[in-house]
Coordinates of C-alpha atoms in Angstrom, one line a residue:
M1 CA 93.1 40.3 82.0
D2 CA 95.3 42.6 79.9
L3 CA 93.7 46.1 79.5
R4 CA 94.0 48.5 76.6
V5 CA 90.7 50.4 76.2
I6 CA 87.9 51.1 78.7
D7 CA 84.5 52.2 77.4
G8 CA 86.0 52.9 74.0
R9 CA 88.8 55.1 75.4
N10 CA 92.5 54.4 75.7
V11 CA 93.7 53.8 79.3
L12 CA 96.1 56.8 78.9
A13 CA 93.1 59.1 78.0
L14 CA 91.5 58.6 81.4
S15 CA 91.7 60.8 84.5
R16 CA 92.8 59.4 87.8
G17 CA 89.2 59.4 89.0
E18 CA 88.1 57.5 85.9
L19 CA 90.9 55.0 86.4
A20 CA 89.9 54.5 90.0
D21 CA 86.3 53.9 88.9
A22 CA 87.5 51.4 86.3
A23 CA 89.6 49.6 88.9
Q24 CA 86.5 49.2 91.2
R25 CA 84.4 47.9 88.3
V26 CA 87.1 45.3 87.5
R27 CA 87.3 44.1 91.1
A28 CA 83.5 44.0 91.3
A29 CA 83.4 41.7 88.3
G30 CA 85.8 39.3 90.1
L31 CA 88.7 40.1 87.7
S32 CA 92.2 41.5 88.0
V33 CA 94.4 43.4 85.6
S34 CA 97.7 41.7 84.8
C35 CA 99.1 44.0 82.1
I36 CA 98.4 47.5 80.7
C37 CA 98.7 47.2 76.9
T38 CA 100.0 50.8 76.5
P39 CA 100.9 52.5 73.2
L40 CA 104.2 53.6 74.6
L41 CA 106.8 54.1 71.9
K42 CA 104.2 53.4 69.2
W43 CA 105.1 56.8 67.7
S44 CA 107.9 58.4 65.7
P45 CA 111.0 59.7 67.5
P46 CA 112.0 63.3 66.8
G47 CA 113.4 63.9 63.3
R48 CA 112.1 60.6 61.9
T49 CA 109.3 59.9 59.4
S50 CA 107.5 56.6 59.8
R51 CA 106.3 54.4 57.0
A52 CA 103.0 53.5 58.7
K53 CA 101.0 54.4 61.8
G54 CA 99.0 51.3 62.6
D55 CA 96.1 51.2 65.1
Q56 CA 96.7 53.6 68.0
F57 CA 93.5 52.5 69.8
G58 CA 92.4 56.0 70.6
F59 CA 95.8 57.4 71.6
E60 CA 97.7 60.4 70.3
L61 CA 101.0 61.7 71.7
G62 CA 100.3 65.2 70.3
D63 CA 102.7 67.8 71.7
R64 CA 103.2 66.1 75.0
A65 CA 106.6 65.2 76.2
P66 CA 107.1 61.4 76.1
G67 CA 108.4 61.5 79.7
M68 CA 105.0 62.8 80.9
V69 CA 103.2 60.0 79.1
Y70 CA 105.6 57.4 80.5
A71 CA 104.9 58.5 84.1
Q72 CA 101.1 58.6 83.3
A73 CA 101.2 55.0 82.1
F74 CA 102.9 53.7 85.3
E75 CA 100.5 55.7 87.5
A76 CA 97.6 54.2 85.6
A77 CA 99.0 50.7 86.0
E78 CA 99.4 51.3 89.7
I79 CA 95.8 52.5 90.1
L80 CA 94.5 49.5 88.1
G81 CA 96.6 47.0 90.1
A82 CA 98.8 45.9 87.1
R83 CA 102.4 45.0 87.5
N84 CA 103.2 44.8 83.7
L85 CA 103.2 47.3 80.9
R86 CA 103.4 46.4 77.1
I87 CA 105.5 48.8 75.0
F88 CA 106.8 49.0 71.4
S89 CA 109.9 50.0 69.5
Y90 CA 109.0 53.2 67.7
L91 CA 107.0 53.2 64.4
A92 CA 109.3 51.8 61.7
Y93 CA 111.6 54.3 59.9
D94 CA 114.5 54.1 57.5
G95 CA 117.9 53.9 59.2
Y96 CA 116.7 52.3 62.5
R97 CA 119.4 51.0 64.8
L98 CA 119.0 49.1 68.0
N99 CA 120.8 51.8 69.9
D100 CA 118.0 54.3 68.9
L101 CA 115.9 52.6 71.7
R102 CA 118.5 53.0 74.4
G103 CA 117.4 56.4 75.7
P104 CA 113.6 55.8 75.9
I105 CA 114.0 52.3 77.3
D106 CA 116.5 53.4 79.9
D107 CA 114.0 56.1 81.0
L108 CA 111.2 53.5 81.1
L109 CA 113.3 51.1 83.1
A110 CA 114.0 53.8 85.7
L111 CA 110.3 54.1 86.2
A112 CA 109.9 50.3 86.2
E113 CA 112.3 50.2 89.1
K114 CA 110.5 53.0 90.9
F115 CA 107.1 51.4 90.6
D116 CA 108.3 47.8 90.9
M117 CA 106.9 46.8 87.5
T118 CA 108.0 45.1 84.3
L119 CA 108.1 46.2 80.7
H120 CA 107.2 43.8 77.9
V121 CA 108.3 44.7 74.3
E122 CA 105.9 43.4 71.7
N123 CA 106.9 42.8 68.0
E124 CA 104.5 44.7 65.8
G125 CA 104.4 45.0 62.1
V126 CA 104.3 48.8 61.9
C127 CA 107.2 49.1 64.4
N128 CA 110.9 48.7 64.1
I129 CA 110.8 45.4 65.9
A130 CA 108.4 43.4 63.7
G131 CA 109.9 39.9 63.9
F132 CA 111.5 37.6 66.5
A133 CA 115.1 38.1 65.4
D134 CA 115.0 41.8 66.2
L135 CA 113.2 41.2 69.4
A136 CA 115.8 38.7 70.5
A137 CA 118.6 41.2 69.6
L138 CA 117.0 43.7 72.0
M139 CA 116.7 41.2 74.8
L140 CA 120.3 40.0 74.3
A141 CA 121.6 43.6 74.3
Y142 CA 119.9 44.5 77.6
R143 CA 119.5 41.3 79.6
H144 CA 117.6 43.3 82.2
P145 CA 115.2 41.6 84.6
R146 CA 112.6 44.3 84.1
L147 CA 112.7 44.2 80.3
R148 CA 111.0 41.2 78.8
A149 CA 110.0 40.0 75.4
L150 CA 106.3 39.8 74.5
P151 CA 106.4 37.5 71.4
D152 CA 103.4 37.7 69.1
I153 CA 103.5 34.9 66.6
A154 CA 100.6 36.2 64.6
N155 CA 102.1 39.7 64.2
A156 CA 105.3 38.2 62.8
Y157 CA 103.3 35.8 60.6
R158 CA 101.3 38.6 59.2
Q159 CA 104.5 40.5 58.2
G160 CA 105.8 37.5 56.3
L161 CA 108.2 36.7 59.2
P162 CA 106.8 33.4 60.5
P163 CA 109.0 32.4 63.4
S164 CA 110.6 28.9 63.5
A165 CA 110.6 26.8 66.6
S166 CA 114.2 27.6 67.3
E167 CA 113.5 31.4 67.1
L168 CA 110.6 31.0 69.6
A169 CA 112.8 28.8 71.8
Q170 CA 115.5 31.6 71.8
L171 CA 112.9 34.2 73.0
L172 CA 111.1 32.1 75.7
P173 CA 113.8 32.5 78.4
F174 CA 113.2 36.3 78.1
A175 CA 109.3 36.0 78.0
D176 CA 106.6 35.8 80.7
I177 CA 103.7 36.4 78.3
L178 CA 102.9 34.9 74.8
H179 CA 100.2 36.6 72.7
C180 CA 97.8 34.1 71.2
K181 CA 95.7 35.1 68.1
D182 CA 95.5 33.4 64.7
Y183 CA 95.8 34.7 61.1
A184 CA 94.0 33.5 58.0
N185 CA 96.1 33.9 54.8
A186 CA 93.2 33.7 52.4
R187 CA 91.2 36.4 54.3
R188 CA 94.3 38.4 55.2
R189 CA 93.1 39.1 58.7
F190 CA 93.3 37.9 62.3
V191 CA 90.8 35.2 63.3
A192 CA 89.8 33.3 66.4
F193 CA 92.6 31.1 67.8
G194 CA 92.5 27.8 66.0
D195 CA 90.6 29.0 63.0
G196 CA 93.7 30.3 61.0
D197 CA 96.8 29.0 59.4
I198 CA 99.4 29.4 62.1
P199 CA 100.9 26.1 63.3
F200 CA 100.7 27.0 67.0
A201 CA 100.4 23.4 68.2
A202 CA 103.6 22.4 66.4
L203 CA 105.5 25.5 67.5
L204 CA 104.5 25.1 71.2
A205 CA 105.0 21.3 71.2
A206 CA 108.5 21.8 70.0
T207 CA 109.4 24.5 72.6
L208 CA 107.3 24.4 75.8
P209 CA 108.4 21.0 77.1
A210 CA 111.9 22.4 77.6
H211 CA 110.7 25.7 79.0
R212 CA 110.4 25.5 82.8
A213 CA 109.5 29.0 83.8
P214 CA 105.9 30.3 84.2
L215 CA 104.4 31.5 80.9
T216 CA 101.1 33.3 80.5
L217 CA 99.2 32.6 77.3
T218 CA 97.1 35.7 76.5
I219 CA 94.2 35.8 74.1
E220 CA 94.4 39.0 71.9
T221 CA 91.1 39.0 70.1
H222 CA 91.6 41.7 67.3
A223 CA 88.2 41.0 65.8
A224 CA 86.6 43.6 63.5
S225 CA 83.2 42.2 64.4
E226 CA 81.7 40.0 67.0
P227 CA 84.6 40.4 69.5
V228 CA 82.8 38.5 72.3
A229 CA 82.1 35.5 70.2
T230 CA 85.6 35.6 68.8
T231 CA 87.1 35.7 72.3
R232 CA 85.0 32.9 73.5
S233 CA 86.0 30.7 70.5
S234 CA 89.6 31.6 71.0
I235 CA 89.5 30.6 74.6
H236 CA 88.0 27.2 73.7
G237 CA 90.6 26.8 70.9
L238 CA 93.5 27.6 73.2
R239 CA 92.3 25.2 75.8
R240 CA 91.9 22.4 73.3
M241 CA 95.4 23.0 72.0
V242 CA 97.0 23.1 75.5
D243 CA 95.1 19.9 76.5
N244 CA 96.3 18.1 73.4
L245 CA 99.9 19.1 74.0
G246 CA 99.9 16.8 77.1
L247 CA 102.1 19.1 79.2
V248 CA 102.4 18.4 82.9

């Protein structure tokens, strides 16, 4: 599973002892943690004012130095047994340039080398990288084996940036994980996978047959109510879609 919050608290708000206890609970349940969905770089850089904050899931940078939080995130991942960390691209601000991410990503990649882990940049509506084109530009600029794309089709769709099959195909060589959640236009909210308006089946049918590397499809529930039922429905919906794709 991917992990973001434990008992209502962000992973980065927990002490080492609390993280060790959580790791034991995860193992006892017969589960393992693949990715820590951190809030890293989901804040404003010095001297910039962001247009929106989005959901921080119980995290506040406060007056802490980012480097301290970077190290804390990798240590948390190590305790929980995860080898992957999700990151962002700073909250969106006017005048953003790709090179603005160079310093923080270089710092995070140094830690990724030290801990033998991988970073996954997610496109997020309130961040500078909201759609697939900007995410692809970052991947092409770096081409680093420890920096991967984490395409979220629903996030792009919600921002009015629905990706084409060709845009998804361009990102897949840089991706190990694909977020799967759906979006309903009429209700203007995320819904269980298969219950919304995103043409996932068509997008994946056009791209996955030519993609030979391993790819993890991850349910991201994002349900304001009944999260367990929504997750269960999403898993069934995802399995149905994959079965109908006829991949071997």
